[in-house]
Amino acid sequence: MTAHDRARFADSCLQLCGLDDCSREADVLHKECHLPRMSRDEDGVQRVEATICWWFNPFGDETLDRDSADLVNLSSGLMCSEQTTKDLLEAEQQGKEAFQRFIKNRVVDQCDKFHDPIQKLKLSTFTVRKERTTTRSALKVAVLKADCALFSKMAVIAQLRHLDIREVLAYPLSAAPLSLCTAEGTMVKTNKAALLQLLSKTDCTSHEPAPPSSAALIVDAMALLRTLKPTSLPGTLGELAKHVFICLARNFPQFRRIDFVADTYPEYSIKDVERSRRAQSHGEIRLRISSGQQHTPKQWAKFLSSGSSKTELVSFLVTEWSTDAYASHLKARQLYATDGISCVKLVSPDGLTTTAT
């Protein structure tokens, strides 16, 4: 309400000091109308637009064929776990139930003191929280106690019913045969590292001549991605796709055909059970990729522990490599890349990337 009075005082001060000469355009322009300030504001607007564009769109077409129960972080694309999804979707209901318990126990029934501390609802959020897992030694003790209890019951029943103890003990005491599962309940596995140790002890030097230019090179996609060090990962997924593609083009220049082969990760499989077991002990990060501007996960090992995340990453790499920006690196080569159960052929005969499935 006093702006006009303060402006009049300012003009009077300028006239008193002899600074009321407004012949120059810069003297009459507001500071926000000067070119440096305008360019800085325009740069800020562009950065805000770029940030919003690479955010994950939960209402986009890319989510129509997916499970709508999954919750995704808008800024990072990280998918929350089942427990986190349950807590976030039921947070309001759990708060109302806690309020009803407070009224019932402290006001109506008065079984609790009114001024006692209120227990906090420990609802999980997008923050990764490592769950406490049972150690192997504790599992072994529990299994042995259960086996001993079962053995004693079987012995007593065989004695009371006059059964042949040899026939009774012909069956395993554990829930599953030990030839298939361990005492902790996990499946019996083969140590693949033993093969690497055996090969390291033997002379594996190859004396074969260099492969001809017509030979094809098969690259294990996950083996190549796991060799990337987390400290040297590019900042965005788009830069990661370019880095992996340049590695294929530069490190194997003598091959005219390169096959970039990735596994499939079905939900119900023996490997999925093992992957879930590892994720419980080390944790996993599930990510949905919608743009090349998304930040590369710094916890690279946890990111590659999820089958869905690896499927998303391989599909993104194939889609990114299908653009014309990679034609100059592809040159006269043929790149075959798997995307789920399909295979995509990438060539650039005329400087433009051509794809065929």
mmCIF file of N, CA and C in Angstrom, residues 193-301:
data_model
loop_
_atom_site.group_PDB
_atom_site.id
_atom_site.type_symbol
_atom_site.label_atom_id
_atom_site.label_comp_id
_atom_site.label_asym_id
_atom_site.label_seq_id
_atom_site.Cartn_x
_atom_site.Cartn_y
_atom_site.Cartn_z
ATOM 1 N N ALA A 193 32.374 -72.022 -9.534
ATOM 2 C CA ALA A 193 33.708 -71.446 -9.401
ATOM 3 C C ALA A 193 34.793 -72.520 -9.425
ATOM 4 N N ALA A 194 34.426 -73.757 -9.111
ATOM 5 C CA ALA A 194 35.421 -74.840 -9.148
ATOM 6 C C ALA A 194 35.944 -75.047 -10.556
ATOM 7 N N LEU A 195 35.109 -74.857 -11.563
ATOM 8 C CA LEU A 195 35.564 -74.983 -12.948
ATOM 9 C C LEU A 195 36.584 -73.909 -13.297
ATOM 10 N N LEU A 196 36.357 -72.690 -12.823
ATOM 11 C CA LEU A 196 37.315 -71.614 -13.085
ATOM 12 C C LEU A 196 38.652 -71.895 -12.402
ATOM 13 N N GLN A 197 38.616 -72.416 -11.201
ATOM 14 C CA GLN A 197 39.868 -72.753 -10.511
ATOM 15 C C GLN A 197 40.615 -73.863 -11.240
ATOM 16 N N LEU A 198 39.883 -74.817 -11.776
ATOM 17 C CA LEU A 198 40.523 -75.905 -12.512
ATOM 18 C C LEU A 198 41.155 -75.393 -13.798
ATOM 19 N N LEU A 199 40.470 -74.517 -14.514
ATOM 20 C CA LEU A 199 41.018 -73.959 -15.743
ATOM 21 C C LEU A 199 42.221 -73.068 -15.467
ATOM 22 N N SER A 200 42.233 -72.416 -14.313
ATOM 23 C CA SER A 200 43.363 -71.539 -13.977
ATOM 24 C C SER A 200 44.632 -72.338 -13.721
ATOM 25 N N LYS A 201 44.489 -73.574 -13.264
ATOM 26 C CA LYS A 201 45.660 -74.386 -12.972
ATOM 27 C C LYS A 201 46.247 -75.030 -14.222
ATOM 28 N N THR A 202 45.474 -75.149 -15.267
ATOM 29 C CA THR A 202 45.941 -75.796 -16.490
ATOM 30 C C THR A 202 46.392 -74.749 -17.501
ATOM 31 N N ASP A 203 47.136 -75.203 -18.481
ATOM 32 C CA ASP A 203 47.629 -74.321 -19.545
ATOM 33 C C ASP A 203 46.537 -74.190 -20.603
ATOM 34 N N CYS A 204 45.883 -73.051 -20.615
ATOM 35 C CA CYS A 204 44.780 -72.818 -21.553
ATOM 36 C C CYS A 204 45.190 -71.862 -22.662
ATOM 37 N N THR A 205 46.489 -71.739 -22.906
ATOM 38 C CA THR A 205 46.947 -70.824 -23.952
ATOM 39 C C THR A 205 46.532 -71.339 -25.321
ATOM 40 N N SER A 206 45.880 -70.475 -26.058
ATOM 41 C CA SER A 206 45.385 -70.865 -27.378
ATOM 42 C C SER A 206 46.441 -70.542 -28.430
ATOM 43 N N HIS A 207 46.708 -71.520 -29.296
ATOM 44 C CA HIS A 207 47.649 -71.333 -30.391
ATOM 45 C C HIS A 207 46.927 -71.269 -31.734
ATOM 46 N N GLU A 208 45.622 -71.087 -31.675
ATOM 47 C CA GLU A 208 44.853 -71.003 -32.912
ATOM 48 C C GLU A 208 45.111 -69.662 -33.584
ATOM 49 N N PRO A 209 45.050 -69.599 -34.909
ATOM 50 C CA PRO A 209 45.234 -68.320 -35.599
ATOM 51 C C PRO A 209 44.076 -67.370 -35.324
ATOM 52 N N ALA A 210 44.280 -66.133 -35.667
ATOM 53 C CA ALA A 210 43.244 -65.126 -35.449
ATOM 54 C C ALA A 210 42.012 -65.465 -36.275
ATOM 55 N N PRO A 211 40.834 -65.197 -35.733
ATOM 56 C CA PRO A 211 39.606 -65.537 -36.470
ATOM 57 C C PRO A 211 39.476 -64.696 -37.724
ATOM 58 N N PRO A 212 38.893 -65.224 -38.775
ATOM 59 C CA PRO A 212 38.711 -64.447 -40.008
ATOM 60 C C PRO A 212 37.685 -63.338 -39.806
ATOM 61 N N SER A 213 37.660 -62.421 -40.746
ATOM 62 C CA SER A 213 36.734 -61.291 -40.652
ATOM 63 C C SER A 213 35.283 -61.720 -40.765
ATOM 64 N N SER A 214 35.036 -62.890 -41.352
ATOM 65 C CA SER A 214 33.665 -63.367 -41.491
ATOM 66 C C SER A 214 33.145 -64.061 -40.239
ATOM 67 N N ALA A 215 34.000 -64.206 -39.220
ATOM 68 C CA ALA A 215 33.579 -64.887 -37.995
ATOM 69 C C ALA A 215 32.640 -63.985 -37.201
ATOM 70 N N ALA A 216 31.814 -64.611 -36.382
ATOM 71 C CA ALA A 216 30.868 -63.890 -35.530
ATOM 72 C C ALA A 216 31.322 -63.983 -34.085
ATOM 73 N N LEU A 217 31.029 -62.951 -33.325
ATOM 74 C CA LEU A 217 31.381 -62.893 -31.910
ATOM 75 C C LEU A 217 30.101 -62.898 -31.088
ATOM 76 N N ILE A 218 30.020 -63.796 -30.108
ATOM 77 C CA ILE A 218 28.866 -63.883 -29.210
ATOM 78 C C ILE A 218 29.282 -63.310 -27.863
ATOM 79 N N VAL A 219 28.573 -62.290 -27.413
ATOM 80 C CA VAL A 219 28.877 -61.590 -26.166
ATOM 81 C C VAL A 219 27.758 -61.868 -25.161
ATOM 82 N N ASP A 220 28.146 -62.315 -23.976
ATOM 83 C CA ASP A 220 27.192 -62.494 -22.891
ATOM 84 C C ASP A 220 26.839 -61.113 -22.334
ATOM 85 N N ALA A 221 25.590 -60.712 -22.495
ATOM 86 C CA ALA A 221 25.188 -59.349 -22.126
ATOM 87 C C ALA A 221 25.399 -59.079 -20.643
ATOM 88 N N MET A 222 24.938 -59.991 -19.794
ATOM 89 C CA MET A 222 25.046 -59.749 -18.351
ATOM 90 C C MET A 222 26.492 -59.829 -17.876
ATOM 91 N N ALA A 223 27.288 -60.700 -18.495
ATOM 92 C CA ALA A 223 28.701 -60.757 -18.117
ATOM 93 C C ALA A 223 29.401 -59.449 -18.445
ATOM 94 N N LEU A 224 29.061 -58.857 -19.587
ATOM 95 C CA LEU A 224 29.663 -57.577 -19.953
ATOM 96 C C LEU A 224 29.198 -56.460 -19.039
ATOM 97 N N LEU A 225 27.914 -56.446 -18.695
ATOM 98 C CA LEU A 225 27.384 -55.383 -17.833
ATOM 99 C C LEU A 225 27.919 -55.503 -16.410
ATOM 100 N N ARG A 226 28.174 -56.714 -15.950
ATOM 101 C CA ARG A 226 28.695 -56.884 -14.598
ATOM 102 C C ARG A 226 30.168 -56.496 -14.486
ATOM 103 N N THR A 227 30.866 -56.427 -15.617
ATOM 104 C CA THR A 227 32.257 -55.986 -15.558
ATOM 105 C C THR A 227 32.381 -54.472 -15.364
ATOM 106 N N LEU A 228 31.297 -53.745 -15.553
ATOM 107 C CA LEU A 228 31.335 -52.294 -15.345
ATOM 108 C C LEU A 228 31.480 -51.986 -13.864
ATOM 109 N N LYS A 229 32.412 -51.143 -13.534
ATOM 110 C CA LYS A 229 32.637 -50.765 -12.146
ATOM 111 C C LYS A 229 31.661 -49.664 -11.740
ATOM 112 N N PRO A 230 31.068 -49.761 -10.544
ATOM 113 C CA PRO A 230 30.111 -48.726 -10.120
ATOM 114 C C PRO A 230 30.717 -47.335 -10.052
ATOM 115 N N THR A 231 32.019 -47.254 -9.757
ATOM 116 C CA THR A 231 32.647 -45.933 -9.637
ATOM 117 C C THR A 231 32.856 -45.253 -10.986
ATOM 118 N N SER A 232 32.845 -46.035 -12.071
ATOM 119 C CA SER A 232 33.090 -45.467 -13.396
ATOM 120 C C SER A 232 31.849 -45.505 -14.292
ATOM 121 N N LEU A 233 30.690 -45.704 -13.702
ATOM 122 C CA LEU A 233 29.466 -45.744 -14.488
ATOM 123 C C LEU A 233 29.101 -44.346 -14.990
ATOM 124 N N PRO A 234 28.576 -44.223 -16.207
ATOM 125 C CA PRO A 234 28.105 -42.918 -16.688
ATOM 126 C C PRO A 234 26.968 -42.396 -15.829
ATOM 127 N N GLY A 235 26.711 -41.105 -15.922
ATOM 128 C CA GLY A 235 25.705 -40.483 -15.068
ATOM 129 C C GLY A 235 24.288 -40.854 -15.412
ATOM 130 N N THR A 236 23.983 -41.033 -16.690
ATOM 131 C CA THR A 236 22.625 -41.344 -17.117
ATOM 132 C C THR A 236 22.591 -42.658 -17.876
ATOM 133 N N LEU A 237 21.392 -43.207 -18.024
ATOM 134 C CA LEU A 237 21.246 -44.469 -18.741
ATOM 135 C C LEU A 237 21.517 -44.307 -20.231
ATOM 136 N N GLY A 238 21.223 -43.116 -20.783
ATOM 137 C CA GLY A 238 21.551 -42.873 -22.183
ATOM 138 C C GLY A 238 23.048 -42.919 -22.431
ATOM 139 N N GLU A 239 23.822 -42.321 -21.521
ATOM 140 C CA GLU A 239 25.279 -42.380 -21.641
ATOM 141 C C GLU A 239 25.784 -43.800 -21.416
ATOM 142 N N LEU A 240 25.105 -44.562 -20.565
ATOM 143 C CA LEU A 240 25.489 -45.964 -20.352
ATOM 144 C C LEU A 240 25.300 -46.780 -21.622
ATOM 145 N N ALA A 241 24.181 -46.566 -22.332
ATOM 146 C CA ALA A 241 23.948 -47.282 -23.588
ATOM 147 C C ALA A 241 25.030 -46.954 -24.609
ATOM 148 N N LYS A 242 25.424 -45.695 -24.686
ATOM 149 C CA LYS A 242 26.475 -45.302 -25.621
ATOM 150 C C LYS A 242 27.815 -45.914 -25.225
ATOM 151 N N HIS A 243 28.097 -45.969 -23.932
ATOM 152 C CA HIS A 243 29.353 -46.535 -23.446
ATOM 153 C C HIS A 243 29.448 -48.027 -23.782
ATOM 154 N N VAL A 244 28.371 -48.778 -23.570
ATOM 155 C CA VAL A 244 28.384 -50.211 -23.852
ATOM 156 C C VAL A 244 28.509 -50.453 -25.354
ATOM 157 N N PHE A 245 27.824 -49.641 -26.167
ATOM 158 C CA PHE A 245 27.878 -49.820 -27.612
ATOM 159 C C PHE A 245 29.279 -49.531 -28.146
ATOM 160 N N ILE A 246 29.922 -48.486 -27.631
ATOM 161 C CA ILE A 246 31.277 -48.163 -28.074
ATOM 162 C C ILE A 246 32.254 -49.257 -27.645
ATOM 163 N N CYS A 247 32.028 -49.858 -26.480
ATOM 164 C CA CYS A 247 32.883 -50.973 -26.042
ATOM 165 C C CYS A 247 32.790 -52.148 -27.021
ATOM 166 N N LEU A 248 31.587 -52.436 -27.490
ATOM 167 C CA LEU A 248 31.429 -53.521 -28.462
ATOM 168 C C LEU A 248 32.098 -53.183 -29.795
ATOM 169 N N ALA A 249 32.011 -51.917 -30.218
ATOM 170 C CA ALA A 249 32.542 -51.532 -31.527
ATOM 171 C C ALA A 249 34.067 -51.405 -31.517
ATOM 172 N N ARG A 250 34.638 -50.922 -30.418
ATOM 173 C CA ARG A 250 36.078 -50.669 -30.370
ATOM 174 C C ARG A 250 36.885 -51.900 -29.987
ATOM 175 N N ASN A 251 36.365 -52.668 -29.044
ATOM 176 C CA ASN A 251 37.139 -53.805 -28.548
ATOM 177 C C ASN A 251 37.142 -54.990 -29.504
ATOM 178 N N PHE A 252 36.184 -55.046 -30.408
ATOM 179 C CA PHE A 252 36.115 -56.172 -31.344
ATOM 180 C C PHE A 252 35.987 -55.646 -32.768
ATOM 181 N N PRO A 253 37.005 -54.915 -33.250
ATOM 182 C CA PRO A 253 36.883 -54.329 -34.591
ATOM 183 C C PRO A 253 37.004 -55.352 -35.707
ATOM 184 N N GLN A 254 37.606 -56.547 -35.440
ATOM 185 C CA GLN A 254 37.840 -57.511 -36.509
ATOM 186 C C GLN A 254 36.600 -58.327 -36.847
ATOM 187 N N PHE A 255 35.560 -58.230 -36.034
ATOM 188 C CA PHE A 255 34.354 -59.008 -36.278
ATOM 189 C C PHE A 255 33.323 -58.156 -37.010
ATOM 190 N N ARG A 256 32.735 -58.739 -38.036
ATOM 191 C CA ARG A 256 31.688 -58.057 -38.794
ATOM 192 C C ARG A 256 30.303 -58.336 -38.246
ATOM 193 N N ARG A 257 30.192 -59.358 -37.428
ATOM 194 C CA ARG A 257 28.902 -59.674 -36.801
ATOM 195 C C ARG A 257 29.120 -59.867 -35.314
ATOM 196 N N ILE A 258 28.314 -59.192 -34.526
ATOM 197 C CA ILE A 258 28.385 -59.280 -33.063
ATOM 198 C C ILE A 258 26.992 -59.635 -32.552
ATOM 199 N N ASP A 259 26.920 -60.692 -31.748
ATOM 200 C CA ASP A 259 25.661 -61.116 -31.131
ATOM 201 C C ASP A 259 25.679 -60.724 -29.659
ATOM 202 N N PHE A 260 24.792 -59.840 -29.282
ATOM 203 C CA PHE A 260 24.654 -59.381 -27.892
ATOM 204 C C PHE A 260 23.485 -60.154 -27.287
ATOM 205 N N VAL A 261 23.810 -61.222 -26.539
ATOM 206 C CA VAL A 261 22.814 -62.193 -26.087
ATOM 207 C C VAL A 261 22.584 -62.035 -24.588
ATOM 208 N N ALA A 262 21.325 -61.881 -24.212
ATOM 209 C CA ALA A 262 20.931 -61.779 -22.806
ATOM 210 C C ALA A 262 19.962 -62.907 -22.473
ATOM 211 N N ASP A 263 19.962 -63.326 -21.221
ATOM 212 C CA ASP A 263 19.067 -64.388 -20.772
ATOM 213 C C ASP A 263 17.643 -63.850 -20.624
ATOM 214 N N THR A 264 16.720 -64.771 -20.551
ATOM 215 C CA THR A 264 15.355 -64.439 -20.159
ATOM 216 C C THR A 264 15.170 -64.775 -18.687
ATOM 217 N N TYR A 265 14.275 -64.080 -18.046
ATOM 218 C CA TYR A 265 14.106 -64.223 -16.607
ATOM 219 C C TYR A 265 12.636 -64.500 -16.292
ATOM 220 N N PRO A 266 12.197 -65.739 -16.497
ATOM 221 C CA PRO A 266 10.806 -66.072 -16.164
ATOM 222 C C PRO A 266 10.576 -65.993 -14.661
ATOM 223 N N GLU A 267 9.339 -65.699 -14.316
ATOM 224 C CA GLU A 267 9.023 -65.495 -12.900
ATOM 225 C C GLU A 267 9.132 -66.778 -12.109
ATOM 226 N N TYR A 268 8.710 -67.896 -12.693
ATOM 227 C CA TYR A 268 8.735 -69.177 -11.985
ATOM 228 C C TYR A 268 9.794 -70.060 -12.635
ATOM 229 N N SER A 269 10.952 -70.136 -11.990
ATOM 230 C CA SER A 269 12.038 -70.966 -12.479
ATOM 231 C C SER A 269 12.982 -71.251 -11.317
ATOM 232 N N ILE A 270 13.857 -72.233 -11.520
ATOM 233 C CA ILE A 270 14.828 -72.565 -10.481
ATOM 234 C C ILE A 270 15.790 -71.408 -10.255
ATOM 235 N N LYS A 271 16.205 -70.754 -11.337
ATOM 236 C CA LYS A 271 17.126 -69.627 -11.214
ATOM 237 C C LYS A 271 16.469 -68.463 -10.489
ATOM 238 N N ASP A 272 15.174 -68.264 -10.687
ATOM 239 C CA ASP A 272 14.484 -67.170 -10.006
ATOM 240 C C ASP A 272 14.455 -67.398 -8.503
ATOM 241 N N VAL A 273 14.339 -68.640 -8.086
ATOM 242 C CA VAL A 273 14.366 -68.941 -6.650
ATOM 243 C C VAL A 273 15.721 -68.582 -6.058
ATOM 244 N N GLU A 274 16.783 -68.949 -6.762
ATOM 245 C CA GLU A 274 18.128 -68.621 -6.289
ATOM 246 C C GLU A 274 18.353 -67.120 -6.278
ATOM 247 N N ARG A 275 17.850 -66.419 -7.295
ATOM 248 C CA ARG A 275 17.997 -64.967 -7.352
ATOM 249 C C ARG A 275 17.240 -64.290 -6.208
ATOM 250 N N SER A 276 16.082 -64.798 -5.879
ATOM 251 C CA SER A 276 15.317 -64.239 -4.767
ATOM 252 C C SER A 276 16.035 -64.467 -3.446
ATOM 253 N N ARG A 277 16.675 -65.632 -3.307
ATOM 254 C CA ARG A 277 17.416 -65.902 -2.073
ATOM 255 C C ARG A 277 18.584 -64.934 -1.911
ATOM 256 N N ARG A 278 19.295 -64.660 -3.002
ATOM 257 C CA ARG A 278 20.398 -63.714 -2.926
ATOM 258 C C ARG A 278 19.903 -62.306 -2.635
ATOM 259 N N ALA A 279 18.755 -61.951 -3.216
ATOM 260 C CA ALA A 279 18.219 -60.611 -2.995
ATOM 261 C C ALA A 279 17.810 -60.405 -1.550
ATOM 262 N N GLN A 280 17.354 -61.467 -0.872
ATOM 263 C CA GLN A 280 16.964 -61.330 0.521
ATOM 264 C C GLN A 280 18.155 -61.025 1.414
ATOM 265 N N SER A 281 19.321 -61.555 1.067
ATOM 266 C CA SER A 281 20.510 -61.329 1.895
ATOM 267 C C SER A 281 21.253 -60.058 1.526
ATOM 268 N N HIS A 282 21.279 -59.716 0.252
ATOM 269 C CA HIS A 282 22.044 -58.543 -0.190
ATOM 270 C C HIS A 282 21.158 -57.364 -0.600
ATOM 271 N N GLY A 283 19.880 -57.622 -0.855
ATOM 272 C CA GLY A 283 19.001 -56.555 -1.294
ATOM 273 C C GLY A 283 18.982 -56.431 -2.812
ATOM 274 N N GLU A 284 17.915 -55.837 -3.342
ATOM 275 C CA GLU A 284 17.798 -55.634 -4.774
ATOM 276 C C GLU A 284 17.117 -54.299 -5.047
ATOM 277 N N ILE A 285 17.355 -53.782 -6.246
ATOM 278 C CA ILE A 285 16.746 -52.522 -6.679
ATOM 279 C C ILE A 285 16.027 -52.790 -7.989
ATOM 280 N N ARG A 286 14.734 -52.590 -7.998
ATOM 281 C CA ARG A 286 13.942 -52.745 -9.224
ATOM 282 C C ARG A 286 13.702 -51.372 -9.825
ATOM 283 N N LEU A 287 13.927 -51.274 -11.120
ATOM 284 C CA LEU A 287 13.867 -49.979 -11.802
ATOM 285 C C LEU A 287 13.077 -50.113 -13.081
ATOM 286 N N ARG A 288 12.226 -49.127 -13.338
ATOM 287 C CA ARG A 288 11.527 -49.024 -14.607
ATOM 288 C C ARG A 288 12.122 -47.864 -15.387
ATOM 289 N N ILE A 289 12.498 -48.146 -16.608
ATOM 290 C CA ILE A 289 13.210 -47.169 -17.429
ATOM 291 C C ILE A 289 12.233 -46.587 -18.439
ATOM 292 N N SER A 290 12.117 -45.274 -18.436
ATOM 293 C CA SER A 290 11.238 -44.592 -19.377
ATOM 294 C C SER A 290 11.981 -43.583 -20.237
ATOM 295 N N SER A 291 13.218 -43.237 -19.853
ATOM 296 C CA SER A 291 13.963 -42.224 -20.605
ATOM 297 C C SER A 291 15.453 -42.441 -20.402
ATOM 298 N N GLY A 292 16.226 -42.013 -21.397
ATOM 299 C CA GLY A 292 17.676 -42.105 -21.284
ATOM 300 C C GLY A 292 18.265 -41.093 -20.334
ATOM 301 N N GLN A 293 17.454 -40.120 -19.876
ATOM 302 C CA GLN A 293 17.934 -39.116 -18.944
ATOM 303 C C GLN A 293 17.857 -39.561 -17.492
ATOM 304 N N GLN A 294 17.333 -40.758 -17.248
ATOM 305 C CA GLN A 294 17.286 -41.250 -15.874
ATOM 306 C C GLN A 294 18.700 -41.519 -15.378
ATOM 307 N N HIS A 295 18.896 -41.297 -14.089
ATOM 308 C CA HIS A 295 20.211 -41.504 -13.493
ATOM 309 C C HIS A 295 20.536 -42.999 -13.415
ATOM 310 N N THR A 296 21.772 -43.317 -13.659
ATOM 311 C CA THR A 296 22.225 -44.701 -13.542
ATOM 312 C C THR A 296 22.278 -45.103 -12.073
ATOM 313 N N PRO A 297 21.715 -46.247 -11.686
ATOM 314 C CA PRO A 297 21.762 -46.663 -10.275
ATOM 315 C C PRO A 297 23.195 -46.827 -9.799
ATOM 316 N N LYS A 298 23.514 -46.199 -8.692
ATOM 317 C CA LYS A 298 24.861 -46.313 -8.140
ATOM 318 C C LYS A 298 25.095 -47.677 -7.497
ATOM 319 N N GLN A 299 24.044 -48.267 -6.935
ATOM 320 C CA GLN A 299 24.163 -49.607 -6.363
ATOM 321 C C GLN A 299 23.968 -50.623 -7.496
ATOM 322 N N TRP A 300 25.005 -50.744 -8.296
ATOM 323 C CA TRP A 300 24.928 -51.502 -9.544
ATOM 324 C C TRP A 300 24.673 -52.982 -9.294
ATOM 325 N N ALA A 301 25.309 -53.554 -8.282
ATOM 326 C CA ALA A 301 25.137 -54.986 -8.009
ATOM 327 C C ALA A 301 23.709 -55.288 -7.572
#
